[in-house]
XYZ file of N, CA and C in Angstrom:
258
model
N -14.868 -3.718 -6.416
C -14.110 -4.164 -5.237
C -14.748 -3.798 -3.953
N -15.754 -2.926 -3.979
C -16.379 -2.512 -2.693
C -17.228 -3.486 -2.059
N -17.477 -4.662 -2.685
C -18.329 -5.652 -2.013
C -17.608 -6.311 -0.839
N -16.282 -6.326 -0.819
C -15.590 -6.755 0.348
C -15.398 -5.615 1.276
N -16.116 -5.584 2.364
C -16.111 -4.406 3.205
C -15.677 -4.845 4.674
N -15.301 -3.915 5.448
C -14.968 -4.150 6.836
C -13.791 -5.104 7.025
N -12.865 -5.184 6.099
C -11.647 -6.009 6.320
C -10.426 -5.124 6.068
N -9.318 -5.622 6.570
C -8.041 -4.931 6.316
C -7.770 -4.772 4.812
N -7.428 -3.575 4.359
C -7.175 -3.215 2.962
C -6.139 -4.138 2.403
N -5.088 -4.449 3.059
C -4.038 -5.362 2.487
C -4.592 -6.723 2.187
N -5.408 -7.222 3.152
C -6.000 -8.576 2.935
C -6.961 -8.558 1.820
N -7.816 -7.530 1.656
C -8.729 -7.403 0.590
C -8.004 -7.322 -0.725
N -6.906 -6.511 -0.771
C -6.125 -6.398 -2.054
C -5.624 -7.795 -2.454
N -5.000 -8.494 -1.508
C -4.481 -9.845 -1.807
C -5.534 -10.767 -2.242
N -6.691 -10.750 -1.634
C -7.795 -11.592 -2.006
C -8.255 -11.320 -3.447
N -8.404 -10.037 -3.755
C -8.800 -9.730 -5.176
C -7.791 -10.155 -6.219
N -6.572 -9.954 -5.885
C -5.531 -10.402 -6.831
C -5.380 -11.905 -6.914
N -5.634 -12.566 -5.888
C -5.708 -14.017 -5.873
C -6.922 -14.526 -6.752
N -8.077 -13.868 -6.602
C -9.183 -14.165 -7.431
C -8.858 -13.937 -8.941
N -8.301 -12.777 -9.201
C -7.918 -12.465 -10.580
C -7.037 -13.533 -11.127
N -6.034 -13.908 -10.322
C -5.061 -14.967 -10.794
C -5.786 -16.258 -11.057
N -6.656 -16.666 -10.158
C -7.404 -17.935 -10.317
C -8.253 -17.872 -11.598
N -8.900 -16.720 -11.876
C -9.631 -16.638 -13.105
C -8.757 -16.716 -14.331
N -7.537 -16.154 -14.267
C -6.631 -16.195 -15.376
C -6.171 -17.598 -15.753
N -6.209 -18.559 -14.791
C -5.797 -19.857 -15.088
C -6.704 -20.557 -16.127
N -7.907 -20.001 -16.284
C -8.820 -20.536 -17.274
C -8.729 -19.826 -18.610
N -7.736 -18.890 -18.702
C -7.545 -18.195 -19.929
C -8.313 -16.887 -20.097
N -9.030 -16.552 -19.047
C -9.803 -15.276 -19.158
C -9.144 -14.197 -18.369
N -9.373 -12.944 -18.843
C -8.886 -11.766 -18.104
C -9.832 -11.286 -17.083
N -9.343 -10.396 -16.287
C -10.221 -9.901 -15.147
C -10.019 -8.354 -15.073
N -11.099 -7.660 -14.868
C -11.035 -6.276 -14.646
C -11.491 -5.996 -13.179
N -10.586 -5.425 -12.393
C -10.916 -5.066 -11.069
C -11.281 -3.617 -11.078
N -12.429 -3.247 -10.571
C -12.895 -1.816 -10.537
C -12.847 -1.383 -9.091
N -11.956 -0.470 -8.829
C -11.773 0.047 -7.465
C -10.501 0.959 -7.474
N -10.149 1.367 -6.319
C -8.974 2.253 -6.203
C -7.752 1.369 -5.846
N -6.983 1.117 -6.844
C -5.701 0.402 -6.735
C -4.694 1.130 -7.506
N -3.669 1.571 -6.932
C -2.583 2.275 -7.694
C -1.450 1.298 -7.818
N -0.462 1.599 -8.786
C 0.595 0.598 -8.972
C 1.362 0.261 -7.658
N 1.527 1.202 -6.766
C 2.203 0.891 -5.533
C 1.544 -0.228 -4.677
N 0.218 -0.244 -4.763
C -0.500 -1.280 -4.085
C -0.274 -2.688 -4.649
N -0.191 -2.696 -5.970
C -0.004 -3.978 -6.700
C 1.436 -4.469 -6.529
N 2.370 -3.501 -6.610
C 3.812 -3.875 -6.474
C 4.118 -4.570 -5.217
N 3.424 -4.260 -4.092
C 3.694 -4.866 -2.852
C 2.949 -6.256 -2.679
N 2.298 -6.665 -3.660
C 1.462 -7.884 -3.559
C 2.277 -9.123 -3.626
N 1.870 -10.167 -2.948
C 2.486 -11.481 -3.131
C 2.187 -12.126 -4.491
N 1.189 -11.619 -5.198
C 0.788 -12.209 -6.480
C 1.340 -11.391 -7.689
N 2.195 -10.396 -7.485
C 2.689 -9.605 -8.637
C 3.340 -10.429 -9.678
N 4.126 -11.407 -9.283
C 4.955 -12.165 -10.198
C 4.116 -13.232 -10.987
N 2.835 -13.368 -10.671
C 1.980 -14.356 -11.333
C 1.287 -13.783 -12.577
N 1.392 -12.416 -12.745
C 0.778 -11.806 -13.890
C 1.860 -11.332 -14.809
N 1.625 -11.590 -16.199
C 2.607 -11.179 -17.212
C 2.422 -9.661 -17.540
N 1.265 -9.187 -17.241
C 1.005 -7.665 -17.475
C -0.209 -7.317 -16.640
N -0.115 -6.069 -16.211
C -1.284 -5.421 -15.456
C -1.428 -4.048 -16.049
N -2.624 -3.785 -16.427
C -2.954 -2.478 -17.037
C -3.781 -1.661 -16.065
N -3.571 -0.383 -16.056
C -4.330 0.469 -15.171
C -5.159 1.499 -16.006
N -6.263 1.899 -15.462
C -7.150 2.901 -16.125
C -7.699 3.786 -15.065
N -7.757 5.024 -15.389
C -8.315 6.034 -14.467
C -9.641 6.541 -14.994
N -10.676 6.366 -14.259
C -11.927 7.000 -14.631
C -12.049 8.304 -13.851
N -12.029 9.386 -14.556
C -12.000 10.693 -13.949
C -13.311 11.397 -14.011
N -13.677 12.145 -12.961
C -14.800 12.991 -12.972
C -14.450 14.291 -12.250
N -15.375 15.235 -12.411
C -15.006 16.537 -11.772
C -15.213 16.483 -10.259
N -14.659 17.445 -9.605
C -14.650 17.425 -8.117
C -16.062 17.432 -7.484
N -17.009 18.152 -8.097
C -18.366 18.195 -7.614
C -19.039 16.845 -7.640
N -18.891 16.140 -8.790
C -19.361 14.789 -8.934
C -18.755 13.822 -7.929
N -17.396 13.944 -7.855
C -16.644 13.101 -6.925
C -17.161 13.309 -5.430
N -17.268 14.546 -5.081
C -17.706 14.870 -3.714
C -19.123 14.340 -3.495
N -20.025 14.470 -4.383
C -21.391 13.958 -4.288
C -21.387 12.461 -4.094
N -20.581 11.823 -4.899
C -20.592 10.332 -4.815
C -19.993 9.868 -3.508
N -18.936 10.509 -3.049
C -18.297 10.110 -1.748
C -19.180 10.424 -0.593
N -19.826 11.575 -0.635
C -20.709 11.947 0.488
C -21.891 10.933 0.525
N -22.379 10.454 -0.569
C -23.475 9.499 -0.638
C -23.047 8.141 -0.010
N -21.728 7.893 -0.032
C -21.176 6.664 0.605
C -20.893 6.839 2.119
N -21.117 8.070 2.585
C -20.934 8.306 3.958
C -19.543 8.776 4.360
N -18.745 9.180 3.440
C -17.414 9.635 3.699
C -17.429 10.921 4.507
N -16.446 11.172 5.420
C -16.363 12.408 6.122
C -15.667 13.507 5.282
N -15.793 14.704 5.732
C -15.154 15.798 4.952
C -13.677 15.713 4.736
N -12.924 15.309 5.735
C -11.496 15.144 5.610
C -11.130 14.071 4.524
N -11.833 12.993 4.609
C -11.601 11.919 3.620
C -11.939 12.334 2.153
N -13.022 13.079 2.055
C -13.422 13.618 0.750
C -12.421 14.562 0.232
N -11.956 15.447 0.996
C -10.867 16.427 0.575
C -9.547 15.664 0.204
N -9.231 14.636 1.036
C -8.038 13.907 0.687
C -8.179 13.233 -0.705
N -9.310 12.617 -0.948
C -9.598 11.874 -2.209
C -9.591 12.870 -3.364
N -10.176 14.045 -3.160
C -10.150 15.060 -4.244
C -8.696 15.433 -4.601
N -7.844 15.620 -3.597
C -6.435 15.845 -3.822
C -5.741 14.684 -4.490
N -6.097 13.478 -4.076
C -5.494 12.344 -4.709
C -5.786 12.307 -6.156
N -7.060 12.568 -6.498
C -7.524 12.494 -7.887
C -6.870 13.556 -8.726
């Protein structure tokens, strides 16, 4: 999901769910890889178009997480917030 950058998060979320819905019309499933929690999906205009949504958490240790986020240019406060979130 990181390929859509520099846009409002709510707009990006809606766009990704709209894309997933469009793909589903052909009978195929979609896996969205990014940080979306159930609360993000529940507020979507597209929630009622899916009969089920599954969530998966890929977990890593804090050192690995910090290294990855720092490589993306995240600041220290954001890194600490994300470590607490995880």
